[in-house]
PDB file of C-alpha atoms in Angstrom:
ATOM      1  CA  MET K   9      64.891  73.784  47.111  1.00 90.00           C
ATOM      2  CA  GLY K  10      67.941  75.264  44.904  1.00 90.00           C
ATOM      3  CA  HIS K  11      65.365  77.299  42.639  1.00 92.00           C
ATOM      4  CA  LEU K  12      63.805  78.371  45.657  1.00 93.00           C
ATOM      5  CA  ASP K  13      66.983  79.732  47.133  1.00 93.00           C
ATOM      6  CA  VAL K  14      67.300  81.984  43.707  1.00 95.00           C
ATOM      7  CA  ILE K  15      63.834  83.307  44.066  1.00 97.00           C
ATOM      8  CA  LYS K  16      64.073  84.109  47.781  1.00 96.00           C
ATOM      9  CA  ARG K  17      67.186  86.237  46.950  1.00 97.00           C
ATOM     10  CA  THR K  18      65.446  88.028  43.937  1.00 97.00           C
ATOM     11  CA  VAL K  19      62.581  88.769  46.405  1.00 98.00           C
ATOM     12  CA  ALA K  20      65.135  90.342  48.850  1.00 97.00           C
ATOM     13  CA  ALA K  21      67.114  91.978  45.866  1.00 97.00           C
ATOM     14  CA  ALA K  22      63.992  93.658  44.849  1.00 97.00           C
ATOM     15  CA  ARG K  23      63.246  94.927  48.353  1.00 96.00           C
ATOM     16  CA  GLU K  24      66.501  96.366  48.519  1.00 95.00           C
ATOM     17  CA  SER K  25      66.209  98.268  44.939  1.00 94.00           C
ATOM     18  CA  GLY K  26      62.732  99.209  45.227  1.00 96.00           C
ATOM     19  CA  ALA K  27      61.790  97.136  42.255  1.00 97.00           C
ATOM     20  CA  ALA K  28      59.211  94.390  41.652  1.00 97.00           C
ATOM     21  CA  PRO K  29      60.584  90.829  41.944  1.00 98.00           C
ATOM     22  CA  ALA K  30      60.015  89.001  38.541  1.00 97.00           C
ATOM     23  CA  LEU K  31      60.901  85.653  37.177  1.00 97.00           C
ATOM     24  CA  ILE K  32      61.518  84.678  33.641  1.00 95.00           C
ATOM     25  CA  THR K  33      60.802  81.136  32.784  1.00 95.00           C
ATOM     26  CA  PHE K  34      60.866  78.901  29.445  1.00 95.00           C
ATOM     27  CA  GLU K  35      57.990  76.482  28.220  1.00 95.00           C
ATOM     28  CA  PRO K  36      58.777  73.884  27.127  1.00 95.00           C
ATOM     29  CA  HIS K  37      62.136  73.031  28.706  1.00 94.00           C
ATOM     30  CA  PRO K  38      64.868  74.148  26.368  1.00 93.00           C
ATOM     31  CA  ARG K  39      66.390  70.554  26.207  1.00 93.00           C
ATOM     32  CA  CYS K  40      62.913  69.324  24.707  1.00 95.00           C
ATOM     33  CA  VAL K  41      63.536  71.487  21.610  1.00 95.00           C
ATOM     34  CA  LEU K  42      67.166  71.289  21.303  1.00 93.00           C
ATOM     35  CA  ASP K  43      67.712  67.814  22.171  1.00 95.00           C
ATOM     36  CA  PRO K  44      63.958  65.980  22.102  1.00 95.00           C
ATOM     37  CA  ALA K  45      65.447  62.378  22.640  1.00 95.00           C
ATOM     38  CA  ASN K  46      66.448  63.679  26.166  1.00 94.00           C
ATOM     39  CA  CYS K  47      63.495  65.853  26.884  1.00 95.00           C
ATOM     40  CA  PRO K  48      63.387  65.648  30.675  1.00 95.00           C
ATOM     41  CA  GLN K  49      59.907  64.991  32.520  1.00 95.00           C
ATOM     42  CA  SER K  50      58.358  67.808  34.350  1.00 96.00           C
ATOM     43  CA  ILE K  51      58.598  67.613  37.924  1.00 97.00           C
ATOM     44  CA  THR K  52      56.185  70.600  37.627  1.00 96.00           C
ATOM     45  CA  THR K  53      53.721  71.707  35.063  1.00 95.00           C
ATOM     46  CA  LEU K  54      53.445  75.204  34.019  1.00 95.00           C
ATOM     47  CA  GLN K  55      50.486  75.653  36.187  1.00 93.00           C
ATOM     48  CA  GLU K  56      51.988  74.024  39.215  1.00 94.00           C
ATOM     49  CA  LYS K  57      55.183  75.978  38.822  1.00 95.00           C
ATOM     50  CA  LEU K  58      53.352  79.272  38.604  1.00 96.00           C
ATOM     51  CA  ALA K  59      51.293  78.845  41.712  1.00 93.00           C
ATOM     52  CA  LEU K  60      54.786  77.641  43.647  1.00 95.00           C
ATOM     53  CA  ILE K  61      56.495  80.756  42.419  1.00 96.00           C
ATOM     54  CA  GLU K  62      53.489  83.060  43.392  1.00 97.00           C
ATOM     55  CA  ALA K  63      53.694  81.406  46.753  1.00 96.00           C
ATOM     56  CA  ALA K  64      57.210  82.374  47.111  1.00 96.00           C
ATOM     57  CA  GLY K  65      56.870  86.028  46.493  1.00 97.00           C
ATOM     58  CA  ILE K  66      57.296  86.650  42.813  1.00 98.00           C
ATOM     59  CA  GLU K  67      54.969  89.253  41.492  1.00 97.00           C
ATOM     60  CA  HIS K  68      55.624  88.946  37.808  1.00 97.00           C
ATOM     61  CA  ALA K  69      56.066  85.661  36.320  1.00 96.00           C
ATOM     62  CA  ILE K  70      57.307  86.089  32.423  1.00 95.00           C
ATOM     63  CA  VAL K  71      56.754  82.698  30.532  1.00 96.00           C
ATOM     64  CA  LEU K  72      58.567  82.544  27.087  1.00 95.00           C
ATOM     65  CA  ARG K  73      57.587  79.963  24.596  1.00 96.00           C
ATOM     66  CA  PHE K  74      61.110  78.362  23.800  1.00 96.00           C
ATOM     67  CA  ASP K  75      61.696  77.540  20.113  1.00 96.00           C
ATOM     68  CA  ARG K  76      64.793  77.369  17.780  1.00 96.00           C
ATOM     69  CA  GLY K  77      64.095  81.251  16.898  1.00 96.00           C
ATOM     70  CA  LEU K  78      64.534  82.041  20.662  1.00 96.00           C
ATOM     71  CA  ALA K  79      67.374  79.801  20.932  1.00 95.00           C
ATOM     72  CA  ALA K  80      68.872  81.803  18.039  1.00 96.00           C
ATOM     73  CA  LEU K  81      68.939  84.898  19.495  1.00 97.00           C
ATOM     74  CA  THR K  82      72.167  86.825  20.629  1.00 97.00           C
ATOM     75  CA  PRO K  83      72.599  87.692  24.150  1.00 97.00           C
ATOM     76  CA  ASP K  84      72.162  91.394  22.982  1.00 96.00           C
ATOM     77  CA  GLU K  85      68.988  90.632  21.058  1.00 97.00           C
ATOM     78  CA  PHE K  86      67.621  88.738  23.812  1.00 96.00           C
ATOM     79  CA  VAL K  87      68.228  91.431  26.687  1.00 97.00           C
ATOM     80  CA  GLY K  88      66.805  94.061  23.700  1.00 96.00           C
ATOM     81  CA  ARG K  89      63.559  92.043  23.942  1.00 95.00           C
ATOM     82  CA  LEU K  90      63.357  92.163  27.603  1.00 95.00           C
ATOM     83  CA  ARG K  91      64.247  95.817  27.870  1.00 94.00           C
ATOM     84  CA  SER K  92      61.415  96.839  25.125  1.00 94.00           C
ATOM     85  CA  VAL K  93      58.883  95.708  27.788  1.00 92.00           C
ATOM     86  CA  MET K  94      60.217  96.394  31.185  1.00 93.00           C
ATOM     87  CA  GLU K  95      63.245  98.110  33.173  1.00 94.00           C
ATOM     88  CA  LEU K  96      65.688  95.831  34.372  1.00 94.00           C
ATOM     89  CA  LYS K  97      67.188  97.044  37.427  1.00 95.00           C
ATOM     90  CA  ARG K  98      69.125  94.108  38.647  1.00 96.00           C
ATOM     91  CA  TRP K  99      69.823  90.399  37.717  1.00 97.00           C
ATOM     92  CA  VAL K 100      69.837  87.428  40.166  1.00 97.00           C
ATOM     93  CA  ILE K 101      71.020  84.394  38.538  1.00 96.00           C
ATOM     94  CA  GLY K 102      72.385  80.857  39.396  1.00 93.00           C
ATOM     95  CA  PHE K 103      76.421  80.262  38.987  1.00 91.00           C
ATOM     96  CA  ASP K 104      76.038  78.326  35.998  1.00 91.00           C
ATOM     97  CA  PHE K 105      73.208  80.489  34.252  1.00 93.00           C
ATOM     98  CA  ALA K 106      73.840  81.197  30.543  1.00 94.00           C
ATOM     99  CA  PHE K 107      71.435  82.432  27.741  1.00 94.00           C
ATOM    100  CA  GLY K 108      71.514  83.448  24.173  1.00 93.00           C
ATOM    101  CA  LYS K 109      73.006  81.752  21.063  1.00 93.00           C
ATOM    102  CA  GLU K 110      75.753  79.211  21.951  1.00 91.00           C
ATOM    103  CA  ARG K 111      75.087  80.374  25.138  1.00 92.00           C
ATOM    104  CA  LYS K 112      77.299  83.114  25.113  1.00 94.00           C
ATOM    105  CA  GLY K 113      75.360  85.420  27.790  1.00 95.00           C
ATOM    106  CA  ASN K 114      76.608  84.704  31.396  1.00 95.00           C
ATOM    107  CA  VAL K 115      77.512  86.804  34.270  1.00 96.00           C
ATOM    108  CA  GLY K 116      80.942  88.057  32.707  1.00 96.00           C
ATOM    109  CA  TRP K 117      78.888  89.206  29.899  1.00 96.00           C
ATOM    110  CA  LEU K 118      76.004  90.877  31.847  1.00 97.00           C
ATOM    111  CA  ARG K 119      78.755  92.957  34.067  1.00 97.00           C
ATOM    112  CA  ALA K 120      80.494  93.960  31.103  1.00 97.00           C
ATOM    113  CA  ALA K 121      77.467  95.391  29.380  1.00 96.00           C
ATOM    114  CA  GLY K 122      76.685  97.162  32.577  1.00 96.00           C
ATOM    115  CA  HIS K 123      74.223  95.233  34.682  1.00 96.00           C
ATOM    116  CA  GLU K 124      74.035  94.817  38.123  1.00 96.00           C
ATOM    117  CA  VAL K 125      74.288  91.152  38.860  1.00 97.00           C
ATOM    118  CA  ASP K 126      73.920  88.899  41.925  1.00 97.00           C
ATOM    119  CA  VAL K 127      75.399  85.389  41.613  1.00 97.00           C
ATOM    120  CA  VAL K 128      73.720  82.598  43.695  1.00 95.00           C
ATOM    121  CA  PRO K 129      76.390  80.116  44.516  1.00 93.00           C
ATOM    122  CA  PRO K 130      75.529  76.226  44.079  1.00 91.00           C
ATOM    123  CA  PHE K 131      73.021  75.134  46.531  1.00 90.00           C
ATOM    124  CA  THR K 132      74.013  72.121  48.621  1.00 90.00           C
ATOM    125  CA  PHE K 133      72.014  69.726  50.476  1.00 90.00           C
ATOM    126  CA  GLU K 134      73.690  67.664  53.412  1.00 90.00           C
ATOM    127  CA  GLY K 135      77.070  68.972  51.879  1.00 90.00           C
ATOM    128  CA  LYS K 136      76.180  67.666  48.285  1.00 89.00           C
ATOM    129  CA  PRO K 137      74.968  69.494  45.018  1.00 87.00           C
ATOM    130  CA  LEU K 138      71.513  69.424  44.569  1.00 88.00           C
ATOM    131  CA  HIS K 139      70.294  68.595  41.125  1.00 89.00           C
ATOM    132  CA  SER K 140      66.987  68.132  39.502  1.00 92.00           C
ATOM    133  CA  SER K 141      67.925  65.048  37.873  1.00 93.00           C
ATOM    134  CA  GLU K 142      68.236  63.577  41.168  1.00 94.00           C
ATOM    135  CA  ILE K 143      64.953  64.403  42.170  1.00 96.00           C
ATOM    136  CA  ARG K 144      63.743  63.183  38.823  1.00 97.00           C
ATOM    137  CA  ARG K 145      65.576  59.519  39.629  1.00 97.00           C
ATOM    138  CA  LEU K 146      64.058  59.383  43.189  1.00 97.00           C
ATOM    139  CA  VAL K 147      60.547  59.900  41.902  1.00 98.00           C
ATOM    140  CA  ASN K 148      61.108  57.304  39.341  1.00 96.00           C
ATOM    141  CA  THR K 149      62.169  54.631  41.727  1.00 96.00           C
ATOM    142  CA  GLY K 150      59.472  55.509  44.315  1.00 95.00           C
ATOM    143  CA  GLU K 151      62.004  56.765  46.593  1.00 97.00           C
ATOM    144  CA  ILE K 152      59.643  59.632  47.093  1.00 97.00           C
ATOM    145  CA  HIS K 153      60.355  60.477  50.896  1.00 96.00           C
ATOM    146  CA  ASP K 154      63.872  61.346  49.703  1.00 96.00           C
ATOM    147  CA  ALA K 155      62.703  63.290  46.879  1.00 97.00           C
ATOM    148  CA  ASN K 156      60.544  65.320  49.205  1.00 97.00           C
ATOM    149  CA  ARG K 157      63.412  66.252  51.363  1.00 95.00           C
ATOM    150  CA  LEU K 158      65.370  67.367  48.235  1.00 94.00           C
ATOM    151  CA  LEU K 159      62.129  69.323  47.038  1.00 95.00           C
ATOM    152  CA  GLY K 160      61.454  70.760  50.158  1.00 93.00           C
ATOM    153  CA  ARG K 161      57.930  69.666  49.881  1.00 95.00           C
ATOM    154  CA  ASP K 162      55.747  66.690  49.045  1.00 97.00           C
ATOM    155  CA  TYR K 163      55.969  65.653  45.312  1.00 98.00           C
ATOM    156  CA  SER K 164      52.411  66.276  43.855  1.00 97.00           C
ATOM    157  CA  MET K 165      50.425  65.751  40.736  1.00 96.00           C
ATOM    158  CA  ALA K 166      47.281  67.640  39.812  1.00 94.00           C
ATOM    159  CA  GLY K 167      44.634  67.530  37.247  1.00 93.00           C
ATOM    160  CA  PRO K 168      40.747  67.349  36.884  1.00 94.00           C
ATOM    161  CA  VAL K 169      39.044  64.169  38.215  1.00 94.00           C
ATOM    162  CA  GLU K 170      37.954  61.992  35.225  1.00 90.00           C
ATOM    163  CA  ALA K 171      35.059  59.112  35.027  1.00 77.00           C
ATOM    164  CA  GLY K 172      36.454  55.649  35.804  1.00 68.00           C
ATOM    165  CA  ASP K 173      35.269  52.412  35.502  1.00 67.00           C
ATOM    166  CA  LYS K 174      33.870  52.270  39.328  1.00 64.00           C
ATOM    167  CA  VAL K 175      35.814  49.289  40.228  1.00 67.00           C
ATOM    168  CA  GLY K 176      37.079  51.002  43.520  1.00 64.00           C
ATOM    169  CA  ARG K 177      33.295  52.046  44.309  1.00 68.00           C
ATOM    170  CA  ARG K 178      32.295  48.287  43.909  1.00 70.00           C
ATOM    171  CA  LEU K 179      34.920  47.521  46.330  1.00 73.00           C
ATOM    172  CA  GLY K 180      34.182  49.766  48.966  1.00 71.00           C
ATOM    173  CA  PHE K 181      36.920  52.252  48.536  1.00 84.00           C
ATOM    174  CA  PRO K 182      35.750  54.776  45.676  1.00 86.00           C
ATOM    175  CA  THR K 183      38.532  56.238  44.091  1.00 89.00           C
ATOM    176  CA  ALA K 184      39.100  59.666  42.256  1.00 92.00           C
ATOM    177  CA  ASN K 185      41.136  59.273  38.708  1.00 93.00           C
ATOM    178  CA  ILE K 186      43.217  62.601  37.655  1.00 95.00           C
ATOM    179  CA  GLY K 187      44.008  63.272  34.081  1.00 92.00           C
ATOM    180  CA  VAL K 188      47.888  63.655  33.871  1.00 92.00           C
ATOM    181  CA  GLU K 189      49.188  66.503  31.704  1.00 92.00           C
ATOM    182  CA  PRO K 190      51.652  65.355  28.880  1.00 91.00           C
ATOM    183  CA  ASN K 191      55.381  64.967  30.004  1.00 93.00           C
ATOM    184  CA  LYS K 192      54.618  65.263  33.715  1.00 96.00           C
ATOM    185  CA  LEU K 193      56.790  63.134  35.933  1.00 97.00           C
ATOM    186  CA  ILE K 194      54.881  59.868  37.191  1.00 96.00           C
ATOM    187  CA  PRO K 195      56.293  58.277  40.441  1.00 97.00           C
ATOM    188  CA  ALA K 196      57.190  54.646  40.411  1.00 97.00           C
ATOM    189  CA  LEU K 197      53.971  52.180  39.814  1.00 96.00           C
ATOM    190  CA  GLY K 198      52.500  51.091  43.530  1.00 96.00           C
ATOM    191  CA  ALA K 199      50.790  52.628  46.507  1.00 97.00           C
ATOM    192  CA  TYR K 200      51.753  55.756  48.465  1.00 98.00           C
ATOM    193  CA  ALA K 201      50.471  57.374  51.579  1.00 98.00           C
ATOM    194  CA  GLY K 202      49.452  60.989  51.176  1.00 98.00           C
ATOM    195  CA  ARG K 203      47.023  63.781  50.961  1.00 98.00           C
ATOM    196  CA  ALA K 204      44.635  65.230  48.353  1.00 97.00           C
ATOM    197  CA  ARG K 205      43.472  68.811  48.170  1.00 95.00           C
ATOM    198  CA  THR K 206      40.428  70.095  46.477  1.00 92.00           C
ATOM    199  CA  GLN K 207      38.641  73.383  46.499  1.00 84.00           C
ATOM    200  CA  ASN K 208      41.039  74.559  49.796  1.00 84.00           C
ATOM    201  CA  GLN K 209      40.146  71.490  51.606  1.00 91.00           C
ATOM    202  CA  ASP K 210      42.892  69.008  52.412  1.00 95.00           C
ATOM    203  CA  PHE K 211      42.053  65.353  53.139  1.00 96.00           C
ATOM    204  CA  ILE K 212      44.281  62.274  54.095  1.00 97.00           C
ATOM    205  CA  ALA K 213      44.381  60.114  50.920  1.00 97.00           C
ATOM    206  CA  ALA K 214      45.736  56.480  49.823  1.00 97.00           C
ATOM    207  CA  LEU K 215      47.432  56.933  46.471  1.00 97.00           C
ATOM    208  CA  SER K 216      48.138  54.628  43.764  1.00 95.00           C
ATOM    209  CA  VAL K 217      49.823  54.889  40.624  1.00 95.00           C
ATOM    210  CA  GLY K 218      49.176  51.651  38.475  1.00 91.00           C
ATOM    211  CA  TYR K 219      47.421  49.684  35.516  1.00 86.00           C
ATOM    212  CA  ARG K 220      45.014  47.730  38.303  1.00 77.00           C
ATOM    213  CA  PRO K 221      46.788  44.321  37.320  1.00 68.00           C
ATOM    214  CA  THR K 222      44.003  42.480  39.422  1.00 66.00           C
ATOM    215  CA  PHE K 223      41.661  43.344  36.817  1.00 67.00           C
ATOM    216  CA  GLY K 224      43.637  43.188  33.716  1.00 67.00           C
ATOM    217  CA  GLY K 225      44.042  47.028  33.142  1.00 69.00           C
ATOM    218  CA  THR K 226      45.960  48.222  30.654  1.00 69.00           C
ATOM    219  CA  GLN K 227      45.653  51.976  31.063  1.00 84.00           C
ATOM    220  CA  LEU K 228      47.930  53.844  33.684  1.00 89.00           C
ATOM    221  CA  ARG K 229      45.983  55.359  36.309  1.00 91.00           C
ATOM    222  CA  VAL K 230      46.981  57.847  39.001  1.00 95.00           C
ATOM    223  CA  GLU K 231      43.916  57.737  41.629  1.00 95.00           C
ATOM    224  CA  ALA K 232      43.344  58.558  45.217  1.00 95.00           C
ATOM    225  CA  PHE K 233      40.862  57.356  47.864  1.00 94.00           C
ATOM    226  CA  LEU K 234      40.199  60.373  49.912  1.00 95.00           C
ATOM    227  CA  LEU K 235      39.625  59.277  53.741  1.00 95.00           C
ATOM    228  CA  ASP K 236      36.807  60.719  55.846  1.00 89.00           C
ATOM    229  CA  TYR K 237      35.212  62.126  52.444  1.00 90.00           C
ATOM    230  CA  GLU K 238      31.810  62.049  51.140  1.00 84.00           C
ATOM    231  CA  GLY K 239      30.928  63.620  47.893  1.00 82.00           C
ATOM    232  CA  ASP K 240      31.002  64.021  44.071  1.00 82.00           C
ATOM    233  CA  LEU K 241      34.473  65.057  42.760  1.00 86.00           C
ATOM    234  CA  TYR K 242      33.830  64.541  39.099  1.00 82.00           C
ATOM    235  CA  GLN K 243      35.339  67.491  36.792  1.00 82.00           C
ATOM    236  CA  ARG K 244      36.978  69.287  40.092  1.00 89.00           C
ATOM    237  CA  ARG K 245      40.655  69.683  40.074  1.00 92.00           C
ATOM    238  CA  LEU K 246      42.432  67.532  42.682  1.00 95.00           C
ATOM    239  CA  GLU K 247      46.099  67.818  43.713  1.00 96.00           C
ATOM    240  CA  LEU K 248      47.560  64.584  45.136  1.00 97.00           C
ATOM    241  CA  ARG K 249      50.613  65.092  47.378  1.00 98.00           C
ATOM    242  CA  PHE K 250      52.695  61.758  47.804  1.00 98.00           C
ATOM    243  CA  ALA K 251      54.376  61.341  51.059  1.00 97.00           C
ATOM    244  CA  ARG K 252      55.338  57.871  51.593  1.00 97.00           C
ATOM    245  CA  TYR K 253      55.983  54.708  48.954  1.00 98.00           C
ATOM    246  CA  LEU K 254      54.013  51.816  50.756  1.00 97.00           C
ATOM    247  CA  HIS K 255      54.549  48.695  48.272  1.00 95.00           C
ATOM    248  CA  PRO K 256      54.351  48.208  44.675  1.00 93.00           C
ATOM    249  CA  ASP K 257      51.645  47.563  42.234  1.00 89.00           C
ATOM    250  CA  ILE K 258      50.312  44.059  42.804  1.00 87.00           C
ATOM    251  CA  LYS K 259      48.406  41.588  41.080  1.00 85.00           C
ATOM    252  CA  PHE K 260      45.983  39.712  43.444  1.00 87.00           C
ATOM    253  CA  ASN K 261      44.514  36.247  43.207  1.00 83.00           C
ATOM    254  CA  THR K 262      41.100  37.351  44.015  1.00 87.00           C
ATOM    255  CA  PRO K 263      39.219  40.793  44.442  1.00 84.00           C
ATOM    256  CA  ALA K 264      38.986  39.947  48.223  1.00 89.00           C
ATOM    257  CA  ASP K 265      42.505  39.921  48.695  1.00 89.00           C
ATOM    258  CA  LEU K 266      42.764  43.325  46.937  1.00 88.00           C
ATOM    259  CA  VAL K 267      40.388  44.395  49.413  1.00 89.00           C
ATOM    260  CA  GLN K 268      42.055  43.318  52.577  1.00 93.00           C
ATOM    261  CA  GLN K 269      45.254  45.312  51.124  1.00 92.00           C
ATOM    262  CA  LEU K 270      43.240  48.370  50.701  1.00 92.00           C
ATOM    263  CA  LYS K 271      42.464  48.101  54.412  1.00 94.00           C
ATOM    264  CA  ARG K 272      45.933  47.939  55.283  1.00 95.00           C
ATOM    265  CA  ASP K 273      46.842  50.671  52.837  1.00 95.00           C
ATOM    266  CA  VAL K 274      44.168  52.940  54.496  1.00 95.00           C
ATOM    267  CA  ALA K 275      45.300  52.225  57.927  1.00 96.00           C
ATOM    268  CA  ASP K 276      49.196  53.051  57.280  1.00 97.00           C
ATOM    269  CA  THR K 277      48.241  55.967  55.305  1.00 97.00           C
ATOM    270  CA  ARG K 278      46.470  57.336  58.182  1.00 96.00           C
ATOM    271  CA  ARG K 279      49.309  56.478  60.533  1.00 97.00           C
ATOM    272  CA  ILE K 280      51.658  57.969  58.275  1.00 96.00           C
ATOM    273  CA  VAL K 281      50.216  61.213  57.753  1.00 96.00           C
ATOM    274  CA  THR K 282      48.811  62.091  61.092  1.00 93.00           C
ATOM    275  CA  GLY K 283      52.114  60.727  62.797  1.00 85.00           C
ATOM    276  CA  ARG K 284      49.900  58.160  64.878  1.00 68.00           C
TER     277      ARG K 284
END
């Protein structure tokens, strides 16, 4: 919600200035280049981020590949590169925004250089500062409902549906396994209630993140059982939205015990997602 606040103010400022709202982002995260040991997992992949940015009203998203060469540019050099390809009419930046070598470019530098700058104050939620690190912690620990409140949306993962070993189909609960992009933040192992979206259609979905311990699995799976869906999802792109954590990844004594739990998960998912 903090980033969305900056974006909304950018769209409003563009409207006031008779300009086009544009957003500049870096890929990968600068810390992954400058401090690889502390590279943060991605709450949104680049594709997910661009979709959210467009939905928020940004007309031009500029993705700059972050490397040590870019990090070495002085503020003058960085702004010069931007000016060579666009007319900069107004900046909208967060209160702690800094850029350029040694982070010397900031609001003071921009204003001294003659730029019009809007500074967005710290975003607070229920009286507390909002940080992406806290959202990552909540997702990692399965506190998905609280993470969603800070995100302002359901946490999601998306990817192509990949062929699996059809264990779910044999149990009467055919699941779709999605491929996960590298460095994508993965929720705590367990079962979740949520939704799945494919080809502009939404379905209630019982979601699972785990290793299928009942069958001695060793490969992490992110999968979904779509309620009230019939058809083939292979090779389609599927977006999974996590609404509520149900229980940890459990190893059952028999497949029959697992089936009984799956039935409870489906019933709980329908009740949670529909509110009935």
